[in-house]
mmCIF file of C-alpha atoms in Angstrom:
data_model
loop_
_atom_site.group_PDB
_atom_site.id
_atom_site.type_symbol
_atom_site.label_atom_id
_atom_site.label_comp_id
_atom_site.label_asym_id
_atom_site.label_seq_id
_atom_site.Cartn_x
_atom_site.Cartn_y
_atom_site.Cartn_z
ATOM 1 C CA UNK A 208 -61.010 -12.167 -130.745
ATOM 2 C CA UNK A 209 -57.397 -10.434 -130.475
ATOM 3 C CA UNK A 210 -55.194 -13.047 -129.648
ATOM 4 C CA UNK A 211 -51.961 -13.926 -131.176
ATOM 5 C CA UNK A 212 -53.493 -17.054 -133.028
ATOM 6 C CA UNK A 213 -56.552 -15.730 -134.503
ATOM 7 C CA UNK A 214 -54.800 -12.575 -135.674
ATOM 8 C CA UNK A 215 -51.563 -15.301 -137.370
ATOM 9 C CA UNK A 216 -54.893 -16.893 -139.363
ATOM 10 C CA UNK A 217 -56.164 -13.691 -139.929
ATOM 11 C CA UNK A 218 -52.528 -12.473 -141.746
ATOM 12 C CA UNK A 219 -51.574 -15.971 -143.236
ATOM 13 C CA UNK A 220 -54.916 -18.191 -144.120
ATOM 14 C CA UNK A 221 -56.193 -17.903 -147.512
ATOM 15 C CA UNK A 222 -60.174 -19.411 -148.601
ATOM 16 C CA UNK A 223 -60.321 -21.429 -151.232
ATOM 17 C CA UNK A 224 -63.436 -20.325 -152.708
ATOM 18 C CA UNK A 225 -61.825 -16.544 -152.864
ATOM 19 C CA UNK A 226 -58.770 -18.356 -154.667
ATOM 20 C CA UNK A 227 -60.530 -20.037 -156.981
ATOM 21 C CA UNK A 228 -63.000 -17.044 -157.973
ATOM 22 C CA UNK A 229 -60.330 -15.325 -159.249
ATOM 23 C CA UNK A 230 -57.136 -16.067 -161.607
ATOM 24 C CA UNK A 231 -53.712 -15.402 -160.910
ATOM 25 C CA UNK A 232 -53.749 -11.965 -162.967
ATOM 26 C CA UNK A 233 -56.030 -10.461 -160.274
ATOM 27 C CA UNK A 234 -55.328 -8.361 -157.259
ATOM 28 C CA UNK A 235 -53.713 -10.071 -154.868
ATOM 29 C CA UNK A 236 -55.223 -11.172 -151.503
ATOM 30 C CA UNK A 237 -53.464 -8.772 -149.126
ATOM 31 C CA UNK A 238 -54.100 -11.524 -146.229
ATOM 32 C CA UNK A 239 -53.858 -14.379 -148.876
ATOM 33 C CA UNK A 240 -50.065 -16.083 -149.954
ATOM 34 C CA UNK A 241 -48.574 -14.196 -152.755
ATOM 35 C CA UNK A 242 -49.727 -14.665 -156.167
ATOM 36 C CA UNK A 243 -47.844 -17.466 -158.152
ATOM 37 C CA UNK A 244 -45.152 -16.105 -160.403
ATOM 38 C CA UNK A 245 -44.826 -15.420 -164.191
ATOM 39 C CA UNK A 246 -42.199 -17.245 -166.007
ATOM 40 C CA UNK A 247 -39.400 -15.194 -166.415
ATOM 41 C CA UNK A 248 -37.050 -14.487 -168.343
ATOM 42 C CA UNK A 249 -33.346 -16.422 -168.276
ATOM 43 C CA UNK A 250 -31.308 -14.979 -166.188
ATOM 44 C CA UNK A 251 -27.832 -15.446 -168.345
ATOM 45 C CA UNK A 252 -27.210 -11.653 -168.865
ATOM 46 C CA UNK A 253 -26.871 -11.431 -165.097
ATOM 47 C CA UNK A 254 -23.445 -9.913 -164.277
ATOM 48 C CA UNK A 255 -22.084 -13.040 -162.329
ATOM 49 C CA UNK A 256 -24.815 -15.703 -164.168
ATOM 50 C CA UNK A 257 -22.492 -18.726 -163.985
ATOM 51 C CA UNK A 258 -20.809 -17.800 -161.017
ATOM 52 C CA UNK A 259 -20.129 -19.340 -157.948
ATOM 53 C CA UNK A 260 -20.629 -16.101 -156.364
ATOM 54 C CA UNK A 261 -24.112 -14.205 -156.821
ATOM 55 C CA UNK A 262 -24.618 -10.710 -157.330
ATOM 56 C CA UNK A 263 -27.622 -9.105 -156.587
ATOM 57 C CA UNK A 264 -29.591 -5.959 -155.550
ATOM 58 C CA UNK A 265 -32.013 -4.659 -153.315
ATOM 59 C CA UNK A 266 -35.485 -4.595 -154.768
ATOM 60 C CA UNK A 267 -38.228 -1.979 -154.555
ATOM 61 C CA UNK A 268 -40.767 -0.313 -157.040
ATOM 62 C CA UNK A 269 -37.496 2.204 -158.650
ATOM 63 C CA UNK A 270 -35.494 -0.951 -158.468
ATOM 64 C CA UNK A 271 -37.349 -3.607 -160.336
ATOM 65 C CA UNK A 272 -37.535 -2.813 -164.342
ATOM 66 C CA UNK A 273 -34.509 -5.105 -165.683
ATOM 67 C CA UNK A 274 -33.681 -6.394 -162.296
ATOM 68 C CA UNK A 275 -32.868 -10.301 -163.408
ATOM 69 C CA UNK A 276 -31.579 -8.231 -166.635
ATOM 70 C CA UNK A 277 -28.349 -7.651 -163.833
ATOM 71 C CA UNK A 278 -28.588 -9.580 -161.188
ATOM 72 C CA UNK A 279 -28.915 -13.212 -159.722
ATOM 73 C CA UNK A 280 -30.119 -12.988 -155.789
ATOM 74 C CA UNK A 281 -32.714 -10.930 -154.465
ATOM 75 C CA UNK A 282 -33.246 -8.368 -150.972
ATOM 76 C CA UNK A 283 -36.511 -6.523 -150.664
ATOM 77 C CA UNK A 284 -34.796 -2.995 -149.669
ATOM 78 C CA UNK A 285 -38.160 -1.820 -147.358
ATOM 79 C CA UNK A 286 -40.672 -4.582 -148.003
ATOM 80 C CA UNK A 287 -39.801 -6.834 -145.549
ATOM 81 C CA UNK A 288 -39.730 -4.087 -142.458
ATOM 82 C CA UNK A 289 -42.103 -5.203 -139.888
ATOM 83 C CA UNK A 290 -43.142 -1.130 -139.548
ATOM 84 C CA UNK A 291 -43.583 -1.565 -143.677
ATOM 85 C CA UNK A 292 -45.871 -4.772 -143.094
ATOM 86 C CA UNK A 293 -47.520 -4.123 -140.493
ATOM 87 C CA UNK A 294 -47.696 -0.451 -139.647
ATOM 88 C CA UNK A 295 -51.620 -0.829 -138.230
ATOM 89 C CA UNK A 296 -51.585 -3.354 -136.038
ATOM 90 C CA UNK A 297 -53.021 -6.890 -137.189
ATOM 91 C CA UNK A 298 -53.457 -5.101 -140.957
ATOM 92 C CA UNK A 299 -50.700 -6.703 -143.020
ATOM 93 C CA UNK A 300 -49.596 -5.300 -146.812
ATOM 94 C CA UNK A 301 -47.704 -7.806 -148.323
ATOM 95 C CA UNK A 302 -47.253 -5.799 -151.329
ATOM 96 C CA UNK A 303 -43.767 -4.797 -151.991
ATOM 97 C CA UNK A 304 -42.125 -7.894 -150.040
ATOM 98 C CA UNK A 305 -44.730 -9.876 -152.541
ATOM 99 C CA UNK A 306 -43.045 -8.078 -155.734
ATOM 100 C CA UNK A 307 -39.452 -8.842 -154.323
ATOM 101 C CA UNK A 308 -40.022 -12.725 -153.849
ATOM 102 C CA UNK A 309 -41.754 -12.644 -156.769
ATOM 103 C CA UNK A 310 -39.188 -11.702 -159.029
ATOM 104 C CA UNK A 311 -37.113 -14.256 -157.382
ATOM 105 C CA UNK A 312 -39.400 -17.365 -157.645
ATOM 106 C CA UNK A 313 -39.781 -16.146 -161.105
ATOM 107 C CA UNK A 314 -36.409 -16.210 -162.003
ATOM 108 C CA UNK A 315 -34.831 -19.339 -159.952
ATOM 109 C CA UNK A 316 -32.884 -16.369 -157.672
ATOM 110 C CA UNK A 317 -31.833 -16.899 -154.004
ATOM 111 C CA UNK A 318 -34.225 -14.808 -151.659
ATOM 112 C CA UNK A 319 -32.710 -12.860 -148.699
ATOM 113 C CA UNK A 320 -35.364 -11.959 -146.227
ATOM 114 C CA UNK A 321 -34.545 -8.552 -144.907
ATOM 115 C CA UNK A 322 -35.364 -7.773 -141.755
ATOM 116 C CA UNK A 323 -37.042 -9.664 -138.894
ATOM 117 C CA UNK A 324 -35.512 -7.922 -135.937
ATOM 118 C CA UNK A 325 -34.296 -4.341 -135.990
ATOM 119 C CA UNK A 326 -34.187 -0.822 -134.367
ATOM 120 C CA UNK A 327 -35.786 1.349 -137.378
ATOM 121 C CA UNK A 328 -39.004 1.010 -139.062
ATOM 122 C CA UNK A 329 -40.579 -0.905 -136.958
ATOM 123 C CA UNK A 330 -44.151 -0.964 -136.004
ATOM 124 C CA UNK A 331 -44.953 2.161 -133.923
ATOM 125 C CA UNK A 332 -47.983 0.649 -132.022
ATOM 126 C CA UNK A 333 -46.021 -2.248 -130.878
ATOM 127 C CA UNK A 334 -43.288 0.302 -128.532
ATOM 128 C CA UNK A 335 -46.173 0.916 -125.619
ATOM 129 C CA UNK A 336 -47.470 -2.899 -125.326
ATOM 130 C CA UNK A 337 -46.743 -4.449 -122.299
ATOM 131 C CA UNK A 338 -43.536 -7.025 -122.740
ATOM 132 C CA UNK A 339 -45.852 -9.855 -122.604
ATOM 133 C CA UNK A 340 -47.733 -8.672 -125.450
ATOM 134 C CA UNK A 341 -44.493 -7.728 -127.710
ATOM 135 C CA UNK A 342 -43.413 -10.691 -127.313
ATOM 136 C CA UNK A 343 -46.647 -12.363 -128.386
ATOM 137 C CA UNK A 344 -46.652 -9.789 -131.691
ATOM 138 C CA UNK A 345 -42.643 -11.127 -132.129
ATOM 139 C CA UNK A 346 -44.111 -14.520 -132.528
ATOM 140 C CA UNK A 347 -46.924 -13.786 -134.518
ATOM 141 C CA UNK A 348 -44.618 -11.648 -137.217
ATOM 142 C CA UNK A 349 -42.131 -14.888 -137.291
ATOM 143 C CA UNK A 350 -44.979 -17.257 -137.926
ATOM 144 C CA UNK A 351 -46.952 -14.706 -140.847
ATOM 145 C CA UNK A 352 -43.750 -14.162 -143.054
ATOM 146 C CA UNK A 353 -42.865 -17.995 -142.582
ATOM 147 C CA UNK A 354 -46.256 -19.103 -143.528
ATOM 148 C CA UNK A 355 -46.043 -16.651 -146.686
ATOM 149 C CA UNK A 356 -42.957 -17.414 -148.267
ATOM 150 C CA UNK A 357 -42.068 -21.017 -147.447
ATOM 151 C CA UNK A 358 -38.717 -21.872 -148.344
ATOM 152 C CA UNK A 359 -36.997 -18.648 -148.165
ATOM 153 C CA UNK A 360 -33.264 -18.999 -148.781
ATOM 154 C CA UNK A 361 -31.670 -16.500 -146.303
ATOM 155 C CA UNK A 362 -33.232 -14.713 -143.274
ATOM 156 C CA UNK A 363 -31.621 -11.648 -141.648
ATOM 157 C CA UNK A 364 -32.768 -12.344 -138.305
ATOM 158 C CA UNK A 365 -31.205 -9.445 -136.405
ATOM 159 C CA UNK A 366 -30.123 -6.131 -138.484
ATOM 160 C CA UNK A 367 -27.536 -3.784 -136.683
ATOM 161 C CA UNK A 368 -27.196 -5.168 -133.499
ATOM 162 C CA UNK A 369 -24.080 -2.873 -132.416
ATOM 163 C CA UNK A 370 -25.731 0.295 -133.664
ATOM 164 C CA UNK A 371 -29.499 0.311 -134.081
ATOM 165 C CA UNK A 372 -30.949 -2.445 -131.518
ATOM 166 C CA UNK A 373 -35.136 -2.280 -131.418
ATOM 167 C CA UNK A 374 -34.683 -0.742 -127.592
ATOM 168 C CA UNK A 375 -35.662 2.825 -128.549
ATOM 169 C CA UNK A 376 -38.889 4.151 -127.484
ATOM 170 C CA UNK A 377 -39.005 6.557 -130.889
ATOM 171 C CA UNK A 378 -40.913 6.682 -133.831
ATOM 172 C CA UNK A 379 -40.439 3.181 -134.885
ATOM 173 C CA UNK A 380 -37.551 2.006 -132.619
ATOM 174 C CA UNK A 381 -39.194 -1.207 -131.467
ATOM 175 C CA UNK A 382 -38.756 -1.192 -128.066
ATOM 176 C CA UNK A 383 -38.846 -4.753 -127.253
ATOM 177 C CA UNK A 384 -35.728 -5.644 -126.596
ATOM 178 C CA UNK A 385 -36.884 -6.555 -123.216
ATOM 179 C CA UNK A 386 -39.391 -8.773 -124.659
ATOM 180 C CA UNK A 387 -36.649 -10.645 -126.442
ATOM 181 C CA UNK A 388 -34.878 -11.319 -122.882
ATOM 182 C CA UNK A 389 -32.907 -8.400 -122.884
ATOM 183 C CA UNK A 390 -28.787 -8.319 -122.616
ATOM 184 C CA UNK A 391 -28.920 -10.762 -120.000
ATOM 185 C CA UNK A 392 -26.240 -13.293 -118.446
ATOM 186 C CA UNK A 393 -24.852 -12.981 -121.906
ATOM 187 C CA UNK A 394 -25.029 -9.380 -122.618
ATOM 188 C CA UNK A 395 -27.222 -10.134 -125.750
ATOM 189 C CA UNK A 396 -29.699 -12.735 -124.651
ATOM 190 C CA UNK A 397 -32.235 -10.820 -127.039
ATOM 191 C CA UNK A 398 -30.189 -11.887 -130.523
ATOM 192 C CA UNK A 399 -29.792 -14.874 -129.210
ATOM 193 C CA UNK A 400 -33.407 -15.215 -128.497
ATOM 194 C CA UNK A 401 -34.327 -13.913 -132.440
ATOM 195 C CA UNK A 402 -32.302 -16.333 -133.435
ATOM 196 C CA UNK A 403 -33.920 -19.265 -131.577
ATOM 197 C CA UNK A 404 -37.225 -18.050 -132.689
ATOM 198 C CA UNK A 405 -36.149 -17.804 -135.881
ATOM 199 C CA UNK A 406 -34.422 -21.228 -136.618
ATOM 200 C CA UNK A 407 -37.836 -22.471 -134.943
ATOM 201 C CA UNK A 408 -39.988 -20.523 -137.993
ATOM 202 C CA UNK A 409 -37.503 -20.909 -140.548
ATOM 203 C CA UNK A 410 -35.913 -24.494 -140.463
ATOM 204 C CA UNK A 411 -34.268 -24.257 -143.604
ATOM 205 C CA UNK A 412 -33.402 -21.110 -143.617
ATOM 206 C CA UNK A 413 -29.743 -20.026 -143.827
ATOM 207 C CA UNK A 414 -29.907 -17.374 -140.615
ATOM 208 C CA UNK A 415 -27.905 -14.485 -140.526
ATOM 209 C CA UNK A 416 -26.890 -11.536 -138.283
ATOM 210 C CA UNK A 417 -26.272 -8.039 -140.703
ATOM 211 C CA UNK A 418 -24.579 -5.007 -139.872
ATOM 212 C CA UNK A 419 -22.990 -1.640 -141.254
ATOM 213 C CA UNK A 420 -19.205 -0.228 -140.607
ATOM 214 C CA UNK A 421 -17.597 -3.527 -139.455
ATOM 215 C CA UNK A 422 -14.802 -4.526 -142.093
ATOM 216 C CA UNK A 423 -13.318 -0.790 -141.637
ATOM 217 C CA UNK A 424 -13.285 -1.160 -137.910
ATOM 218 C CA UNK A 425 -10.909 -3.858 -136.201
ATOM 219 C CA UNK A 426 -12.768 -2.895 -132.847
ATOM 220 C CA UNK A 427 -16.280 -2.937 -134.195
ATOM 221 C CA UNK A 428 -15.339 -6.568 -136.005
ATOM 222 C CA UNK A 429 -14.181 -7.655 -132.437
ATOM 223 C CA UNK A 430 -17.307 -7.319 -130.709
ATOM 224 C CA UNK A 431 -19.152 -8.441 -133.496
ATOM 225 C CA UNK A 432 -17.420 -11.615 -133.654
ATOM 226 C CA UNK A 433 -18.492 -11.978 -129.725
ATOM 227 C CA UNK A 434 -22.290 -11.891 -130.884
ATOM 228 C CA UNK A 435 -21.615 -14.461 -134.162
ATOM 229 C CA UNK A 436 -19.705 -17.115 -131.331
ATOM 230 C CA UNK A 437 -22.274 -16.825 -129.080
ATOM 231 C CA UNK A 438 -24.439 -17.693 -131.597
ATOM 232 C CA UNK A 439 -22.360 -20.253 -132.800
ATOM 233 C CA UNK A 440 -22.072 -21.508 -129.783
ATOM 234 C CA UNK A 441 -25.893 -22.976 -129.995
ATOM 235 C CA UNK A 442 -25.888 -23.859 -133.655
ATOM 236 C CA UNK A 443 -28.118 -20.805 -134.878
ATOM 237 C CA UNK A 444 -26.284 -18.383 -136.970
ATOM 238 C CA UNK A 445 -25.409 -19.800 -140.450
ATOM 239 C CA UNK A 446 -23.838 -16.963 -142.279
ATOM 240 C CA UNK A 447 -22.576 -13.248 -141.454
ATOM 241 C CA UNK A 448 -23.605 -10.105 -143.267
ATOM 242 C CA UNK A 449 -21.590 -7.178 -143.523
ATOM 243 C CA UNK A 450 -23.458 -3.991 -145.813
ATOM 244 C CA UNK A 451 -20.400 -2.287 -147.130
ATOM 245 C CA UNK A 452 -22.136 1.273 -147.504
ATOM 246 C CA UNK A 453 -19.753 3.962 -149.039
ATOM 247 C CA UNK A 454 -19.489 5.780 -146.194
ATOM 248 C CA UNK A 455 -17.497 2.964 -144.606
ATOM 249 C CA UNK A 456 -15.153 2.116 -147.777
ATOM 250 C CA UNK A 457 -13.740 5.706 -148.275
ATOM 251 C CA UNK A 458 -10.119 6.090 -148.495
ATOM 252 C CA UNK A 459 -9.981 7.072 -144.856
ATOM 253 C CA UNK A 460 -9.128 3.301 -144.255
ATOM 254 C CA UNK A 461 -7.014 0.902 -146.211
ATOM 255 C CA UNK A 462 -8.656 -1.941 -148.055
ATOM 256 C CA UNK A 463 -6.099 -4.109 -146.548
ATOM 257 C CA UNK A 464 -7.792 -2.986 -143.106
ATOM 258 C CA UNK A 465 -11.118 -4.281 -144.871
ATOM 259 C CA UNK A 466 -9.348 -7.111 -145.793
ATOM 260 C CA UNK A 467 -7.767 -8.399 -142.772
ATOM 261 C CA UNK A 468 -11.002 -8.001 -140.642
ATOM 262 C CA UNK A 469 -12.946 -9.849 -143.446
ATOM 263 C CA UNK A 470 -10.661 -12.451 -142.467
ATOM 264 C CA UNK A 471 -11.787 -12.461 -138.727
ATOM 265 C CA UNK A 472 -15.117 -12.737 -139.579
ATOM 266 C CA UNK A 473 -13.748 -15.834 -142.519
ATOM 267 C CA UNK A 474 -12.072 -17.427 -139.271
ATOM 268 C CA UNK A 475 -15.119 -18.614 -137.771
ATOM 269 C CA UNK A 476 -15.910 -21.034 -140.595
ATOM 270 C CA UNK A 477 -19.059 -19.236 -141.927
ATOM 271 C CA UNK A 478 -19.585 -17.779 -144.917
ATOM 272 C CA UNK A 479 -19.428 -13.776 -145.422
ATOM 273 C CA UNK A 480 -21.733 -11.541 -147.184
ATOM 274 C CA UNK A 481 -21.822 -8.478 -148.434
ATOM 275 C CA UNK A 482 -25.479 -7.318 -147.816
ATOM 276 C CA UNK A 483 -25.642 -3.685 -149.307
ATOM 277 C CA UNK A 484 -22.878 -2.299 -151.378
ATOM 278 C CA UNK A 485 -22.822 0.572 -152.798
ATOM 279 C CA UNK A 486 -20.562 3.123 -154.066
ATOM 280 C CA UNK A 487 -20.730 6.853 -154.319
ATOM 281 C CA UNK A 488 -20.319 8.418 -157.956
ATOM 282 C CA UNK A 489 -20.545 12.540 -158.052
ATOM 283 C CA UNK A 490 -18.801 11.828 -161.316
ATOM 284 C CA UNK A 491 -18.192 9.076 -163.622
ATOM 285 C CA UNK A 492 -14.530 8.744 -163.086
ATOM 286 C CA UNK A 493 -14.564 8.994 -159.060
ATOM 287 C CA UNK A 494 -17.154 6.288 -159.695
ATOM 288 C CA UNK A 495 -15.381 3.679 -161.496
ATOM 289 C CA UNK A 496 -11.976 4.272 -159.703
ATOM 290 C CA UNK A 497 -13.990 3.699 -156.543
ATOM 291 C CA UNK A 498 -15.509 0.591 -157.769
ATOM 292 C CA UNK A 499 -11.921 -0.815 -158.936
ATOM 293 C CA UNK A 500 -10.551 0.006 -155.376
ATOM 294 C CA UNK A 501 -13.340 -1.263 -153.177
ATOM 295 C CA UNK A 502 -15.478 -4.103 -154.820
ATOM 296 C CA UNK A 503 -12.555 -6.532 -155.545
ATOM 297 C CA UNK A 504 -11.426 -6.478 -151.881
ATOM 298 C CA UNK A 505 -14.841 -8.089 -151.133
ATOM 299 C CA UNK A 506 -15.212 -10.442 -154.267
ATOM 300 C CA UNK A 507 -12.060 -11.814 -154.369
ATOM 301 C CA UNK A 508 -12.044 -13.044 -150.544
ATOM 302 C CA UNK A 509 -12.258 -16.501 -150.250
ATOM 303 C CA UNK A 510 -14.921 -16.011 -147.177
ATOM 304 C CA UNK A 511 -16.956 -13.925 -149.403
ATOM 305 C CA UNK A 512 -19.624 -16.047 -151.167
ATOM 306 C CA UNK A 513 -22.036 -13.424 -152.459
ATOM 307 C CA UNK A 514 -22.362 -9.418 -152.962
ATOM 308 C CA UNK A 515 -25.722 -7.356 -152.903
ATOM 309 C CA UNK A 516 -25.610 -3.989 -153.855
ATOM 310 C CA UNK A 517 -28.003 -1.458 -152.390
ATOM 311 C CA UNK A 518 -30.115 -0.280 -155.430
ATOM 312 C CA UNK A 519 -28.716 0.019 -158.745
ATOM 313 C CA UNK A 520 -31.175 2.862 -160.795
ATOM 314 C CA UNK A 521 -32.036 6.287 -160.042
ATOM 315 C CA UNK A 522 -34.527 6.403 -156.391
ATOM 316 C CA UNK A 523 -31.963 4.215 -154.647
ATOM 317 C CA UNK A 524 -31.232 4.936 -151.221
ATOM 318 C CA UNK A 525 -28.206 6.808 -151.829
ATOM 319 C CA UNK A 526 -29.678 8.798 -154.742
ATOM 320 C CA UNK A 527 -28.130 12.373 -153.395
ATOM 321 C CA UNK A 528 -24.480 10.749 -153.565
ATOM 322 C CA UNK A 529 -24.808 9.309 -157.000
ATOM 323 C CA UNK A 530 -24.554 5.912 -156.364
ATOM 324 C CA UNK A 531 -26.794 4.295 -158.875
ATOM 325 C CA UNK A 532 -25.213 2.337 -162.091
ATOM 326 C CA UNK A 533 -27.882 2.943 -164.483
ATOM 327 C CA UNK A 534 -28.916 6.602 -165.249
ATOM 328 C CA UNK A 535 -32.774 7.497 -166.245
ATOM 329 C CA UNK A 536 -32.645 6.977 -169.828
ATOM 330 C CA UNK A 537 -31.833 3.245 -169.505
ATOM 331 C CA UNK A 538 -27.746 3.925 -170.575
ATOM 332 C CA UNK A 539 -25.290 2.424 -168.268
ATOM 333 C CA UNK A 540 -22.386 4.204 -166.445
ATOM 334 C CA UNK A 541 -18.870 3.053 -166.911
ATOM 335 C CA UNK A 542 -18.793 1.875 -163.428
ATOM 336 C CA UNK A 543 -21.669 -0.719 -164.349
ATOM 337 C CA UNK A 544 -19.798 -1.940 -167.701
ATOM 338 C CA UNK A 545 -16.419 -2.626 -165.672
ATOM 339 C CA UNK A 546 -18.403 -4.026 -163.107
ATOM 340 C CA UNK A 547 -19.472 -6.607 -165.903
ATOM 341 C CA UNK A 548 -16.398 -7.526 -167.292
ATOM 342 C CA UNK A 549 -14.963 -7.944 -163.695
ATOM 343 C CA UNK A 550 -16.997 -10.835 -162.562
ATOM 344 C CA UNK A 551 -16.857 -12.140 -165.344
ATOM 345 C CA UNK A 552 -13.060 -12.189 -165.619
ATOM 346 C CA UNK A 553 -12.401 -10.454 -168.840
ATOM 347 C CA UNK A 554 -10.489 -7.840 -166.730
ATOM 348 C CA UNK A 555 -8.339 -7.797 -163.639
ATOM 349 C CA UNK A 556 -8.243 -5.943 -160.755
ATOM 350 C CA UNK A 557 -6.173 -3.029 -160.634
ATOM 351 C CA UNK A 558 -3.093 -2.710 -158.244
ATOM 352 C CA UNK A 559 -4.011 -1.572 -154.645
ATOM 353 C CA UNK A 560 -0.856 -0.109 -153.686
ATOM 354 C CA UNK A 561 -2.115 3.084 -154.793
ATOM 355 C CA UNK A 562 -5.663 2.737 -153.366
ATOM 356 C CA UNK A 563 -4.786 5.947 -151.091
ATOM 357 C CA UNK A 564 -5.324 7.902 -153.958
ATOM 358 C CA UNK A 565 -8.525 7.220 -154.929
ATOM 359 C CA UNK A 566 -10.674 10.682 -153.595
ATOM 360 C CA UNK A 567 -12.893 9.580 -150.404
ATOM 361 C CA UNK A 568 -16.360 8.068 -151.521
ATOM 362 C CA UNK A 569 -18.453 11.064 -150.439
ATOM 363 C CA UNK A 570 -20.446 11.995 -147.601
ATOM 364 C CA UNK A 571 -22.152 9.864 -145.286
ATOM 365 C CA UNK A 572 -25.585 10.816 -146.239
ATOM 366 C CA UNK A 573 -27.886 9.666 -143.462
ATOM 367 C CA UNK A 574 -27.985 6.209 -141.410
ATOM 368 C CA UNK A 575 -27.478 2.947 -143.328
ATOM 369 C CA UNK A 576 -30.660 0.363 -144.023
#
């Protein structure tokens, strides 16, 4: 039997006997819910522990040794693709988005569930199925990560709307826009679709839209403020993400460009986030003088109520450009110890009058995540 439902028991249902056969230490049932958490460690040497603004990272295997050492919210960085998940079709590995929500339940962290709908790494078998079909798949991939990690505390519904939509018939593009509903009357009847499905599978979830080069961009905030009232306009967006890669913080633009456009996006009453920071660092100095310039723009703005940097050790995505704050051996970079004393107020932020003479942040080193 190959339709939708048996293949959603198939991914989501776990025996009983096979649960209780083996402890909690064991292998994990790939189709089974994750395994139960260790208690962790406090979290009070986080960087903004105490805050009412988290800071967190992305999480993946080079990501996770001393992660709740840092940092207080959690984003699996590939786990949570559908083309991760699921690249056979009806063959689900759970593992890496299992070790991200794991170290959050462990820890008391918020969970950001990243990605349910995008135009990269998707599943590659699901581009030729009829639209019928997609859609059917859609479903079942809402219903499978719901069932699995009940309670999560933000979804990304749609990722990169404006710039990588899943209507690309590539290696893993998605294609299914159409099945969504397509642009439509509306011109994006497919997010709003996601997001219907979505507040349907995820109740109480906080739902959010994600995408790269938008606070640098007063034209590329406009249209993205057309999706978010749309979506307002039906009660199903609750928050918007913006990544903040480096390639869209160089000195090219102003941060008072950045600022004023996070102040669009503030306008519409929901709260802001900034989904994966990161900052370039060919050098130590460049690093931390980058840091100084950029991350205060976003942490100090009142519609900002959270940051998440994009990997923080050595295999981050962003490894060529420098950007990681720890180095190999375990010793932190100067960016990473301002960084600290920052958030937690021991230091101000320096003057931005002279931000245009911070060097620009590097190159842009590939499309964002």
């Amino acid at each position: 039997m190959n339709t939708p439902l048996a293949r959603l028991l198939a991914a989501t249902l776990v025996l009983p006997l096979a649960l209780a056969a083996c402890g909690p230490r064991d292998a994990p049932d790939p189709d089974g819910p994750p395994p139960e958490a260790d208690a962790g460690a406090p979290t009070a040497t986080a960087l903004a522990a105490g805050q009412e603004k988290f800071l967190g990272s992305a999480h993946s295997p080079p990501q996770a040794d001393d992660f709740a050492v840092y940092w207080n919210k959690v984003t699996p960085e590939n786990g949570g693709k559908w083309g991760e998940v699921e690249a056979e079709r009806d063959v689900m590995d759970w593992t890496a988005l299992d070790a991200a929500w794991g170290t959050a339940q462990a820890h008391g962290l918020p969970f950001q569930m990243h990605v349910m709908v995008w135009g990269n790494q998707q599943p590659e078998w699901i581009e030729a199925l009829p639209v019928e079909e997609q859609r059917a798949e859609i479903e079942e991939w809402f219903a499978a990560v719901a069932a699995r990690y009940p309670g999560i505390d933000y979804v990304e519904v749609v990722n990169e709307p404006l710039n990588d939509p899943p209507s690309k018939d590539d290696e893993g593009g998605g294609n299914y826009v159409q099945a969504l509903g397509g642009d439509g009357a509306s011109g994006w009847d497919w997010i709003l679709e996601a997001f219907r499905l979505a507040r349907e599978h995820f109740p109480t979830s906080r739902l959010m839209i994600n995408e790269y080069s938008i606070t640098n961009d007063p034209d590329a905030t406009a249209r993205y403020l057309e999706i978010v009232r749309l979506l307002q306009a039906e009660g199903l967006i609750d928050a918007i993400g913006v990544q903040g890669h480096a390639f869209s913080t160089t000195t090219e633009t102003p941060m008072s460009v950045h600022r004023a456009n996070l102040d669009a996006l503030g306008a519409t009453g929901l709260p802001v986030y900034v989904t994966e920071l990161d900052v370039d660092g060919p050098d130590d100095d460049t690093q931390l003088r980058d840091y100084q310039r950029i991350f205060p723009v976003f942490w100090e703005h009142p519609a900002v109520r959270g940051v998440t940097l994009w990997g923080f050790r050595p295999g981050l995505w962003r490894q060529e450009q420098g950007a990681y704050l720890v180095r190999e051996d375990g010793s932190e970079r100067p960016a990473l110890a301002w960084l600290r004393r920052y958030v937690r107020g021991e230091v101000s932020a320096p003057r931005q009058d002279a931000e245009e003479a911070s060097p620009a942040g590097g190159d842009a080193g590939g499309a964002p995540e």
